[in-house]
CSV table of C-alpha atoms in Angstrom, one decimal:
chain,number,residue,atom,x,y,z
A,5,MET,CA,119.4,84.5,137.3
A,6,PHE,CA,117.3,81.5,138.2
A,7,GLU,CA,116.1,82.5,141.7
A,8,LEU,CA,113.2,81.5,143.8
A,9,GLY,CA,111.7,79.3,140.7
A,10,ASP,CA,110.5,82.2,138.9
A,11,GLN,CA,110.1,82.3,135.6
A,12,HIS,CA,112.8,84.3,133.4
A,13,ASP,CA,113.0,85.6,129.9
A,14,ALA,CA,114.5,83.8,127.0
A,15,GLN,CA,116.1,86.2,125.3
A,16,GLU,CA,117.4,87.7,128.4
A,17,PHE,CA,118.9,84.5,129.5
A,18,LEU,CA,120.1,83.6,126.0
A,19,VAL,CA,122.2,87.6,126.0
A,20,ALA,CA,123.3,86.8,129.2
A,21,LEU,CA,124.6,83.4,127.9
A,22,LEU,CA,126.3,84.4,125.0
A,23,ASP,CA,128.0,87.5,126.8
A,24,THR,CA,129.3,84.7,129.6
A,25,VAL,CA,130.6,82.4,127.3
A,26,GLY,CA,132.1,85.0,124.6
A,27,GLU,CA,134.0,86.2,127.7
A,28,GLU,CA,134.7,82.7,128.7
A,29,LEU,CA,136.2,81.9,125.5
A,30,ARG,CA,138.0,85.4,124.7
A,31,LEU,CA,141.4,84.5,123.3
A,32,ALA,CA,144.5,86.1,123.9
A,33,SER,CA,145.6,88.8,121.5
A,34,PRO,CA,148.7,87.6,119.3
A,35,ALA,CA,152.0,88.7,120.9
A,36,GLY,CA,152.9,92.1,119.5
A,37,THR,CA,149.5,93.0,118.5
A,38,VAL,CA,148.7,96.9,119.2
A,39,ALA,CA,145.2,97.4,120.9
A,40,GLN,CA,142.8,99.4,118.5
A,41,SER,CA,140.6,102.0,120.4
A,42,LEU,CA,136.6,101.5,118.6
A,43,PRO,CA,136.7,104.8,116.1
A,44,SER,CA,133.6,106.7,117.4
A,45,HIS,CA,132.1,108.4,114.1
A,46,THR,CA,132.4,110.3,110.8
A,47,VAL,CA,131.0,113.0,109.5
A,48,LEU,CA,130.9,113.5,105.7
A,49,GLY,CA,134.2,111.1,106.0
A,50,ASP,CA,135.2,107.8,104.6
A,51,VAL,CA,131.9,105.6,105.9
A,52,ASP,CA,133.6,102.4,104.5
A,53,ALA,CA,136.8,103.0,106.1
A,54,LEU,CA,135.0,103.7,109.5
A,55,ALA,CA,133.0,100.9,109.5
A,56,ARG,CA,135.9,98.7,108.5
A,57,GLN,CA,138.0,99.6,111.6
A,58,TRP,CA,135.6,99.5,113.5
A,59,ARG,CA,134.9,96.0,113.1
A,60,SER,CA,138.7,95.3,113.2
A,61,ALA,CA,139.1,96.8,116.9
A,62,HIS,CA,136.0,95.2,117.9
A,63,LEU,CA,136.9,91.9,116.6
A,64,MET,CA,140.4,92.2,118.6
A,65,ALA,CA,138.6,93.7,121.8
A,66,HIS,CA,136.2,90.7,121.7
A,67,ASN,CA,137.8,88.0,120.1
A,68,SER,CA,136.1,84.8,120.9
A,69,LEU,CA,134.3,82.2,118.8
A,70,VAL,CA,130.6,83.5,120.2
A,71,THR,CA,131.8,87.2,118.9
A,72,HIS,CA,133.0,85.7,115.4
A,73,LEU,CA,130.0,83.4,114.9
A,74,PHE,CA,127.3,85.5,116.4
A,75,SER,CA,128.2,89.5,116.6
A,76,GLY,CA,126.9,91.6,113.6
A,77,GLN,CA,127.2,95.2,113.2
A,78,THR,CA,124.8,98.2,112.3
A,79,VAL,CA,126.4,101.4,110.7
A,80,GLN,CA,123.5,104.5,112.2
A,81,ARG,CA,123.6,107.6,110.2
A,82,VAL,CA,122.1,111.1,111.9
A,83,SER,CA,121.2,113.6,109.2
A,84,CYS,CA,120.6,117.4,109.3
A,85,PRO,CA,117.0,118.2,108.3
A,86,ARG,CA,118.2,121.4,106.7
A,87,CYS,CA,121.6,120.7,104.8
A,88,ALA,CA,121.4,116.9,104.8
A,89,ALA,CA,124.8,116.3,106.4
A,90,SER,CA,125.1,113.4,108.2
A,91,SER,CA,127.1,111.7,110.7
A,92,PHE,CA,127.7,107.7,111.1
A,93,CYS,CA,128.7,105.8,113.9
A,94,CYS,CA,129.3,102.0,114.4
A,95,ASP,CA,127.3,99.4,116.7
A,96,ALA,CA,127.3,95.5,117.5
A,97,PHE,CA,124.5,92.9,117.7
A,98,SER,CA,124.6,89.3,118.8
A,99,SER,CA,120.6,89.5,118.2
A,100,LEU,CA,118.4,91.7,116.9
A,101,PHE,CA,115.1,92.9,118.5
A,102,ILE,CA,112.6,93.2,115.9
A,103,PRO,CA,109.2,94.9,116.3
A,104,LEU,CA,105.9,93.1,116.2
A,105,LEU,CA,103.6,95.3,113.8
A,106,TYR,CA,99.8,94.7,114.1
A,107,PRO,CA,98.6,92.8,110.7
A,108,ALA,CA,96.3,95.0,108.2
A,109,ALA,CA,92.8,94.9,108.7
A,110,GLN,CA,92.2,92.1,106.0
A,111,ASP,CA,95.0,90.0,107.5
A,112,TRP,CA,95.4,87.9,110.2
A,113,GLN,CA,99.3,87.7,110.0
A,114,VAL,CA,102.5,89.8,109.9
A,115,SER,CA,105.2,89.3,108.0
A,116,ILE,CA,109.0,89.0,109.6
A,117,GLU,CA,110.1,90.9,106.5
A,118,ASP,CA,107.7,93.8,107.2
A,119,CYS,CA,109.0,93.6,110.9
A,120,LEU,CA,112.1,94.3,109.8
A,121,ALA,CA,111.4,96.9,107.7
A,122,GLU,CA,110.1,98.7,110.6
A,123,CYS,CA,113.0,98.3,112.5
A,124,PHE,CA,115.3,99.8,109.9
A,125,ARG,CA,113.0,102.6,108.9
A,126,ASP,CA,114.0,106.3,109.3
A,127,GLU,CA,113.0,108.0,112.5
A,128,CYS,CA,112.7,111.9,113.7
A,129,VAL,CA,115.1,111.9,116.6
A,130,GLU,CA,114.0,115.1,119.0
A,131,MET,CA,117.6,116.4,120.1
A,132,ALA,CA,118.6,120.7,120.2
A,133,ALA,CA,121.7,120.5,118.3
A,134,ARG,CA,123.6,122.4,116.5
A,135,CYS,CA,125.1,121.0,112.9
A,136,SER,CA,128.5,120.9,112.2
A,137,GLU,CA,128.4,122.0,108.7
A,138,CYS,CA,125.8,124.2,108.3
A,139,LYS,CA,125.9,126.0,111.9
A,140,GLU,CA,122.1,125.7,112.6
A,141,MET,CA,120.7,125.0,115.7
A,142,SER,CA,117.7,122.3,115.3
A,143,ALA,CA,115.5,120.4,117.3
A,144,GLN,CA,114.7,117.4,115.3
A,145,PHE,CA,117.2,115.4,113.4
A,146,VAL,CA,116.7,112.3,111.3
A,147,ARG,CA,118.2,108.7,112.3
A,148,ARG,CA,118.9,105.7,109.8
A,149,GLN,CA,120.2,102.4,110.3
A,150,GLY,CA,121.6,99.5,108.7
A,151,LEU,CA,123.2,96.4,108.4
A,152,TYR,CA,127.0,96.7,107.8
A,153,CYS,CA,128.2,92.9,108.7
A,154,LEU,CA,126.1,90.2,108.9
A,155,PRO,CA,127.4,87.2,111.2
A,156,PRO,CA,127.5,83.1,110.1
A,157,TYR,CA,124.7,82.8,113.1
A,158,LEU,CA,121.9,85.4,113.1
A,159,VAL,CA,119.4,85.6,116.4
A,160,LEU,CA,116.3,87.5,116.1
A,161,CYS,CA,114.0,88.1,119.0
A,162,VAL,CA,110.6,89.1,118.5
A,163,ASN,CA,108.9,91.8,120.8
A,164,ARG,CA,106.1,89.6,122.1
A,165,PHE,CA,106.0,91.4,125.7
A,166,LYS,CA,105.2,94.6,126.4
A,167,LYS,CA,106.9,96.1,129.6
A,168,ASP,CA,106.2,99.1,131.4
A,169,ALA,CA,108.2,102.3,132.5
A,170,TYR,CA,109.9,100.1,135.5
A,171,GLY,CA,110.8,97.2,133.0
A,172,MET,CA,107.9,94.9,134.2
A,173,PHE,CA,106.3,92.8,132.2
A,174,THR,CA,102.6,93.6,131.6
A,175,ARG,CA,101.3,91.3,128.7
A,176,LYS,CA,102.0,89.4,125.9
A,177,ARG,CA,101.0,89.7,122.1
A,178,THR,CA,99.3,87.1,120.1
A,179,THR,CA,99.8,88.2,116.5
A,180,SER,CA,100.9,85.8,114.3
A,181,LEU,CA,104.3,86.1,112.6
A,182,ARG,CA,104.6,85.2,109.1
A,183,PHE,CA,108.4,83.6,108.2
A,184,GLY,CA,109.7,80.9,106.2
A,185,GLU,CA,112.5,79.0,105.8
A,186,ARG,CA,114.5,81.6,104.1
A,187,LEU,CA,115.2,84.8,104.9
A,188,HIS,CA,117.0,86.9,102.9
A,189,MET,CA,118.3,90.1,105.2
A,190,GLY,CA,120.0,92.4,101.8
A,191,PRO,CA,117.4,95.0,101.9
A,192,TRP,CA,118.6,96.0,105.0
A,193,MET,CA,122.3,96.3,104.3
A,194,SER,CA,123.4,100.1,105.3
A,195,GLU,CA,123.2,102.1,101.6
A,196,ALA,CA,126.2,104.1,103.1
A,197,VAL,CA,128.5,100.8,101.8
A,198,VAL,CA,126.3,99.1,99.4
A,199,PRO,CA,125.6,102.0,96.8
A,200,ALA,CA,122.3,102.9,95.5
A,201,ALA,CA,120.7,101.8,92.1
A,202,ARG,CA,117.6,104.1,90.5
A,203,SER,CA,115.2,102.3,88.6
A,204,GLU,CA,113.4,103.5,85.5
A,205,SER,CA,111.1,105.2,87.6
A,206,GLY,CA,113.7,107.0,89.8
A,207,GLY,CA,113.2,105.3,92.7
A,208,ILE,CA,116.1,104.0,94.8
A,209,HIS,CA,116.3,100.1,95.4
A,210,TRP,CA,119.3,97.8,96.1
A,211,ALA,CA,120.0,95.1,93.4
A,212,ASP,CA,121.7,92.2,94.5
A,213,VAL,CA,123.4,92.2,91.3
A,214,ASP,CA,125.0,94.9,92.5
A,215,ARG,CA,126.4,93.2,95.8
A,216,PRO,CA,129.0,91.1,96.2
A,217,ARG,CA,127.4,87.3,97.6
A,218,SER,CA,128.8,87.9,101.4
A,219,ARG,CA,126.4,91.2,101.4
A,220,ARG,CA,123.3,89.4,100.0
A,221,GLY,CA,122.0,87.9,103.4
A,222,GLU,CA,120.9,84.7,102.5
A,223,TYR,CA,119.9,83.1,105.7
A,224,ALA,CA,118.0,79.5,106.6
A,225,LEU,CA,116.3,79.1,109.4
A,226,PHE,CA,117.1,76.0,112.1
A,227,GLY,CA,116.1,76.5,115.3
A,228,VAL,CA,112.8,78.5,117.0
A,229,VAL,CA,111.8,79.1,120.3
A,230,ASN,CA,108.2,79.4,121.2
A,231,HIS,CA,106.2,80.8,124.6
A,232,VAL,CA,103.6,78.8,124.7
A,233,GLY,CA,100.5,80.4,127.2
A,234,ASP,CA,99.9,83.8,128.6
A,235,LEU,CA,102.3,86.3,130.8
A,236,TYR,CA,102.0,84.8,133.9
A,237,HIS,CA,101.7,80.8,133.4
A,238,GLY,CA,103.7,80.0,130.1
A,239,HIS,CA,106.0,77.4,128.7
A,240,TYR,CA,109.2,77.4,126.1
A,241,VAL,CA,109.3,74.9,124.0
A,242,SER,CA,111.8,74.5,121.4
A,243,TYR,CA,112.4,73.1,117.5
A,244,CYS,CA,115.5,72.7,115.7
A,245,GLU,CA,116.8,71.5,112.6
A,246,ARG,CA,119.0,68.4,111.8
A,247,SER,CA,119.7,66.5,108.7
A,248,ASP,CA,116.3,67.9,107.2
A,249,HIS,CA,114.6,66.7,109.5
A,250,TRP,CA,113.0,68.9,112.3
A,251,PHE,CA,112.6,68.1,116.1
A,252,LEU,CA,110.4,69.2,118.9
A,253,PHE,CA,112.4,70.0,122.3
A,254,ASN,CA,109.4,70.0,125.1
A,255,ASP,CA,111.8,69.9,128.6
A,256,LYS,CA,112.5,66.0,128.6
A,257,GLN,CA,110.8,65.0,125.7
A,258,VAL,CA,112.3,64.7,122.1
A,259,THR,CA,110.0,63.9,119.4
A,260,GLU,CA,110.6,64.8,115.4
A,261,SER,CA,108.0,67.3,114.2
A,262,PRO,CA,106.5,66.1,110.7
A,263,VAL,CA,106.6,69.4,109.7
A,264,SER,CA,108.4,72.8,110.1
A,265,PRO,CA,107.7,75.4,112.2
A,266,CYS,CA,106.8,77.7,110.0
A,267,GLU,CA,104.1,75.2,108.6
A,268,ARG,CA,103.0,74.1,112.4
A,269,PRO,CA,99.5,75.4,112.7
A,270,GLY,CA,99.3,78.2,115.6
A,271,CYS,CA,103.4,78.8,115.8
A,272,GLY,CA,103.3,82.0,114.2
A,273,SER,CA,101.6,83.1,117.0
A,274,GLU,CA,103.8,81.5,119.6
A,275,VAL,CA,107.3,82.1,118.1
A,276,TYR,CA,109.4,84.4,119.9
A,277,ILE,CA,113.2,83.5,119.1
A,278,LEU,CA,114.7,82.2,115.6
A,279,PHE,CA,117.8,80.9,114.6
A,280,TYR,CA,119.5,81.4,110.7
A,281,ARG,CA,122.5,80.0,109.7
A,282,SER,CA,124.0,81.8,106.7
A,283,LEU,CA,124.0,80.4,103.1
A,284,THR,CA,126.5,82.5,102.2
A,285,HIS,CA,130.1,83.9,103.1
A,286,CYS,CA,130.0,86.7,105.3
A,287,CYS,CA,132.8,89.4,106.5
Protein backbone atom coordinates (compact mmCIF):
# COMPACT_ATOMS: atom_id res chain seq x y z
CA MET A 1 0.00 0.00 0.00
CA PHE A 2 2.95 2.34 0.49
CA GLU A 3 4.63 2.62 -2.89
CA LEU A 4 6.61 5.54 -4.32
CA GLY A 5 6.11 7.60 -1.16
CA ASP A 6 2.59 8.67 -2.15
CA GLN A 7 0.11 9.84 0.48
CA HIS A 8 -2.44 7.16 1.25
CA ASP A 9 -5.92 7.44 2.68
CA ALA A 10 -6.10 6.61 6.40
CA GLN A 11 -9.59 5.15 6.15
CA GLU A 12 -8.64 2.78 3.34
CA PHE A 13 -5.52 1.76 5.26
CA LEU A 14 -7.58 1.13 8.41
CA VAL A 15 -10.02 -1.14 6.55
CA ALA A 16 -7.15 -3.07 4.94
CA LEU A 17 -5.39 -3.35 8.31
CA LEU A 18 -8.47 -4.71 10.10
CA ASP A 19 -9.13 -7.19 7.29
CA THR A 20 -5.53 -8.41 7.25
CA VAL A 21 -5.17 -8.70 11.02
CA GLY A 22 -8.59 -10.34 11.22
CA GLU A 23 -7.51 -13.02 8.76
CA GLU A 24 -4.23 -13.60 10.59
CA LEU A 25 -6.01 -13.94 13.93
CA ARG A 26 -8.82 -16.12 12.63
CA LEU A 27 -9.48 -19.00 14.99
CA ALA A 28 -10.18 -22.53 13.88
CA SER A 29 -13.74 -23.70 14.50
CA PRO A 30 -14.12 -26.16 17.38
CA ALA A 31 -14.07 -29.83 16.43
CA GLY A 32 -17.47 -31.09 15.38
CA THR A 33 -18.75 -27.62 14.45
CA VAL A 34 -20.88 -27.60 11.33
CA ALA A 35 -20.26 -24.60 9.09
CA GLN A 36 -23.31 -22.41 8.59
CA SER A 37 -24.17 -20.65 5.36
CA LEU A 38 -25.21 -17.02 5.67
CA PRO A 39 -29.01 -16.74 5.30
CA SER A 40 -29.72 -14.36 2.43
CA HIS A 41 -33.04 -12.67 3.13
CA THR A 42 -36.57 -13.09 4.37
CA VAL A 43 -39.88 -11.82 3.01
CA LEU A 44 -42.53 -11.12 5.64
CA GLY A 45 -40.79 -13.65 7.87
CA ASP A 46 -39.15 -13.64 11.28
CA VAL A 47 -36.66 -10.80 10.81
CA ASP A 48 -35.16 -11.17 14.26
CA ALA A 49 -34.51 -14.87 13.60
CA LEU A 50 -32.87 -13.99 10.27
CA ALA A 51 -30.63 -11.40 11.93
CA ARG A 52 -29.60 -13.74 14.75
CA GLN A 53 -28.86 -16.61 12.34
CA TRP A 54 -26.89 -14.28 10.08
CA ARG A 55 -24.85 -12.98 13.03
CA SER A 56 -24.08 -16.48 14.25
CA ALA A 57 -23.00 -17.66 10.79
CA HIS A 58 -20.88 -14.54 10.22
CA LEU A 59 -19.04 -14.93 13.53
CA MET A 60 -18.38 -18.58 12.76
CA ALA A 61 -17.06 -17.79 9.27
CA HIS A 62 -14.88 -14.91 10.55
CA ASN A 63 -14.02 -16.12 14.02
CA SER A 64 -11.29 -13.71 15.09
CA LEU A 65 -10.65 -11.16 17.82
CA VAL A 66 -10.99 -8.33 15.28
CA THR A 67 -14.47 -9.51 14.27
CA HIS A 68 -15.67 -9.75 17.86
CA LEU A 69 -14.30 -6.30 18.75
CA PHE A 70 -15.02 -4.22 15.63
CA SER A 71 -17.73 -5.98 13.60
CA GLY A 72 -21.31 -4.73 13.73
CA GLN A 73 -24.37 -5.74 11.74
CA THR A 74 -27.01 -3.88 9.76
CA VAL A 75 -30.48 -4.94 8.66
CA GLN A 76 -31.73 -3.55 5.36
CA ARG A 77 -35.39 -3.39 4.40
CA VAL A 78 -36.64 -2.96 0.83
CA SER A 79 -40.36 -2.18 0.56
CA CYS A 80 -42.79 -2.29 -2.34
CA PRO A 81 -44.40 1.15 -2.92
CA ARG A 82 -47.68 -0.48 -3.95
CA CYS A 83 -48.45 -2.99 -1.20
CA ALA A 84 -45.73 -2.10 1.36
CA ALA A 85 -44.53 -5.71 1.48
CA SER A 86 -40.91 -5.82 2.63
CA SER A 87 -37.90 -8.06 2.27
CA PHE A 88 -34.94 -7.97 4.65
CA CYS A 89 -31.24 -8.78 4.38
CA CYS A 90 -28.18 -8.37 6.61
CA ASP A 91 -24.64 -7.12 6.22
CA ALA A 92 -21.56 -6.65 8.42
CA PHE A 93 -19.37 -3.58 8.91
CA SER A 94 -16.07 -2.87 10.63
CA SER A 95 -16.50 0.89 10.22
CA LEU A 96 -19.38 3.17 9.28
CA PHE A 97 -18.77 5.70 6.51
CA ILE A 98 -21.01 8.68 7.27
CA PRO A 99 -21.85 11.58 4.92
CA LEU A 100 -20.69 15.09 5.76
CA LEU A 101 -23.74 17.31 5.38
CA TYR A 102 -23.73 20.99 4.50
CA PRO A 103 -24.54 23.16 7.53
CA ALA A 104 -27.66 25.31 7.65
CA ALA A 105 -27.30 28.91 6.51
CA GLN A 106 -27.29 30.23 10.08
CA ASP A 107 -24.75 27.69 11.32
CA TRP A 108 -21.11 26.93 10.51
CA GLN A 109 -21.12 23.40 11.86
CA VAL A 110 -23.04 20.20 11.26
CA SER A 111 -23.65 17.69 14.05
CA ILE A 112 -22.57 14.08 13.92
CA GLU A 113 -26.14 13.09 14.85
CA ASP A 114 -27.50 14.82 11.73
CA CYS A 115 -24.90 13.03 9.59
CA LEU A 116 -25.88 9.67 11.09
CA ALA A 117 -29.56 10.43 10.49
CA GLU A 118 -28.74 11.09 6.83
CA CYS A 119 -26.84 7.81 6.66
CA PHE A 120 -29.88 5.84 7.84
CA ARG A 121 -32.71 7.75 6.17
CA ASP A 122 -35.17 6.15 3.75
CA GLU A 123 -34.14 6.33 0.11
CA CYS A 124 -35.77 5.47 -3.19
CA VAL A 125 -33.99 2.82 -5.24
CA GLU A 126 -34.40 2.80 -9.01
CA MET A 127 -34.87 -0.80 -10.11
CA ALA A 128 -37.50 -2.53 -12.20
CA ALA A 129 -38.75 -5.62 -10.38
CA ARG A 130 -41.93 -7.55 -9.64
CA CYS A 131 -43.13 -7.67 -6.04
CA SER A 132 -43.42 -11.24 -4.75
CA GLU A 133 -46.56 -10.35 -2.79
CA CYS A 134 -48.77 -8.14 -4.98
CA LYS A 135 -47.16 -9.40 -8.24
CA GLU A 136 -47.07 -5.84 -9.60
CA MET A 137 -44.11 -4.36 -11.47
CA SER A 138 -42.50 -1.28 -9.95
CA ALA A 139 -39.67 0.96 -11.07
CA GLN A 140 -38.89 2.27 -7.58
CA PHE A 141 -38.58 0.65 -4.18
CA VAL A 142 -38.00 2.18 -0.77
CA ARG A 143 -34.85 1.09 1.06
CA ARG A 144 -34.10 1.64 4.72
CA GLN A 145 -31.10 0.51 6.74
CA GLY A 146 -30.84 0.13 10.49
CA LEU A 147 -28.35 -1.19 13.01
CA TYR A 148 -29.02 -4.64 14.43
CA CYS A 149 -25.83 -5.26 16.40
CA LEU A 150 -23.25 -2.73 17.55
CA PRO A 151 -19.60 -3.67 18.20
CA PRO A 152 -17.68 -3.05 21.42
CA TYR A 153 -15.49 -0.61 19.45
CA LEU A 154 -17.23 1.61 16.91
CA VAL A 155 -15.30 3.31 14.10
CA LEU A 156 -16.91 6.22 12.23
CA CYS A 157 -15.28 7.58 9.06
CA VAL A 158 -16.35 11.02 7.82
CA ASN A 159 -16.83 11.36 4.06
CA ARG A 160 -14.60 14.43 3.83
CA PHE A 161 -12.85 13.55 0.55
CA LYS A 162 -14.74 13.53 -2.73
CA LYS A 163 -13.96 11.13 -5.57
CA ASP A 164 -14.72 11.26 -9.26
CA ALA A 165 -16.24 8.52 -11.41
CA TYR A 166 -12.81 6.86 -11.68
CA GLY A 167 -12.29 6.66 -7.92
CA MET A 168 -9.72 9.46 -7.81
CA PHE A 169 -9.82 12.05 -5.02
CA THR A 170 -10.84 15.45 -6.36
CA ARG A 171 -11.29 17.72 -3.34
CA LYS A 172 -11.43 17.91 0.43
CA ARG A 173 -14.35 19.46 2.30
CA THR A 174 -13.54 21.55 5.35
CA THR A 175 -17.04 21.67 6.84
CA SER A 176 -16.78 21.57 10.63
CA LEU A 177 -18.25 18.50 12.32
CA ARG A 178 -19.65 18.94 15.82
CA PHE A 179 -19.07 15.84 17.94
CA GLY A 180 -18.84 15.10 21.64
CA GLU A 181 -17.18 12.71 24.04
CA ARG A 182 -20.43 10.72 24.26
CA LEU A 183 -22.42 9.27 21.37
CA HIS A 184 -25.86 7.68 21.51
CA MET A 185 -26.52 5.23 18.65
CA GLY A 186 -29.90 4.02 19.90
CA PRO A 187 -32.01 6.06 17.43
CA TRP A 188 -30.57 4.09 14.51
CA MET A 189 -31.12 0.60 15.84
CA SER A 190 -33.29 -1.27 13.35
CA GLU A 191 -37.04 -1.01 13.86
CA ALA A 192 -37.20 -4.49 12.37
CA VAL A 193 -36.03 -5.91 15.69
CA VAL A 194 -36.89 -3.12 18.13
CA PRO A 195 -40.62 -2.46 18.59
CA ALA A 196 -41.78 1.06 17.86
CA ALA A 197 -43.71 3.16 20.34
CA ARG A 198 -46.22 5.85 19.46
CA SER A 199 -46.19 9.26 21.07
CA GLU A 200 -49.35 11.11 22.11
CA SER A 201 -49.24 12.97 18.80
CA GLY A 202 -49.25 9.68 16.92
CA GLY A 203 -45.64 9.85 15.74
CA ILE A 204 -43.39 6.82 15.97
CA HIS A 205 -40.32 7.04 18.18
CA TRP A 206 -37.80 4.64 19.64
CA ALA A 207 -37.74 4.98 23.41
CA ASP A 208 -34.75 3.80 25.42
CA VAL A 209 -37.08 2.57 28.14
CA ASP A 210 -38.36 -0.02 25.66
CA ARG A 211 -34.87 -1.36 24.94
CA PRO A 212 -32.53 -3.64 26.82
CA ARG A 213 -29.34 -1.80 27.78
CA SER A 214 -27.35 -3.71 25.16
CA ARG A 215 -29.35 -2.01 22.40
CA ARG A 216 -29.12 1.59 23.58
CA GLY A 217 -25.78 2.14 21.90
CA GLU A 218 -24.02 4.36 24.43
CA TYR A 219 -20.42 5.11 23.44
CA ALA A 220 -17.47 7.14 24.72
CA LEU A 221 -14.88 8.76 22.45
CA PHE A 222 -11.32 7.51 22.91
CA GLY A 223 -9.54 8.26 19.61
CA VAL A 224 -9.59 10.72 16.71
CA VAL A 225 -7.65 10.90 13.43
CA ASN A 226 -7.42 14.35 11.84
CA HIS A 227 -6.31 15.29 8.34
CA VAL A 228 -4.50 18.64 8.34
CA GLY A 229 -3.95 20.51 5.07
CA ASP A 230 -5.48 20.16 1.63
CA LEU A 231 -5.98 17.27 -0.76
CA TYR A 232 -2.44 17.35 -2.16
CA HIS A 233 -0.40 18.55 0.82
CA GLY A 234 -1.85 16.90 3.89
CA HIS A 235 -0.71 15.38 7.15
CA TYR A 236 -2.38 13.01 9.61
CA VAL A 237 -2.35 13.56 13.37
CA SER A 238 -4.24 11.62 16.00
CA TYR A 239 -5.59 12.01 19.51
CA CYS A 240 -5.94 9.22 22.04
CA GLU A 241 -7.51 9.21 25.49
CA ARG A 242 -5.91 7.32 28.35
CA SER A 243 -6.90 7.52 32.02
CA ASP A 244 -9.02 10.63 31.38
CA HIS A 245 -6.10 12.43 29.71
CA TRP A 246 -5.86 13.23 25.99
CA PHE A 247 -2.61 12.90 24.05
CA LEU A 248 -1.70 14.28 20.63
CA PHE A 249 0.34 12.02 18.32
CA ASN A 250 2.14 13.95 15.58
CA ASP A 251 4.69 11.70 13.87
CA LYS A 252 7.28 10.94 16.57
CA GLN A 253 6.08 13.67 18.91
CA VAL A 254 3.61 12.77 21.65
CA THR A 255 2.30 15.59 23.83
CA GLU A 256 -0.53 15.83 26.33
CA SER A 257 -3.48 17.87 25.12
CA PRO A 258 -5.04 20.24 27.67
CA VAL A 259 -8.51 19.65 26.18
CA SER A 260 -10.29 16.86 24.35
CA PRO A 261 -10.39 16.96 20.51
CA CYS A 262 -14.06 17.98 20.49
CA GLU A 263 -13.13 21.10 22.49
CA ARG A 264 -10.00 21.94 20.51
CA PRO A 265 -10.49 24.94 18.15
CA GLY A 266 -10.42 23.95 14.48
CA CYS A 267 -10.52 20.22 15.16
CA GLY A 268 -14.06 19.87 13.76
CA SER A 269 -12.96 20.91 10.27
CA GLU A 270 -10.13 18.35 10.24
CA VAL A 271 -11.67 15.30 11.93
CA TYR A 272 -11.69 12.26 9.65
CA ILE A 273 -11.98 9.09 11.76
CA LEU A 274 -13.59 8.73 15.19
CA PHE A 275 -13.09 5.81 17.57
CA TYR A 276 -15.66 5.03 20.27
CA ARG A 277 -15.80 2.36 22.97
CA SER A 278 -19.09 0.94 24.18
CA LEU A 279 -20.37 1.87 27.63
CA THR A 280 -22.93 -0.96 27.55
CA HIS A 281 -22.73 -4.65 26.85
CA CYS A 282 -23.24 -5.25 23.12
CA CYS A 283 -24.79 -8.34 21.57
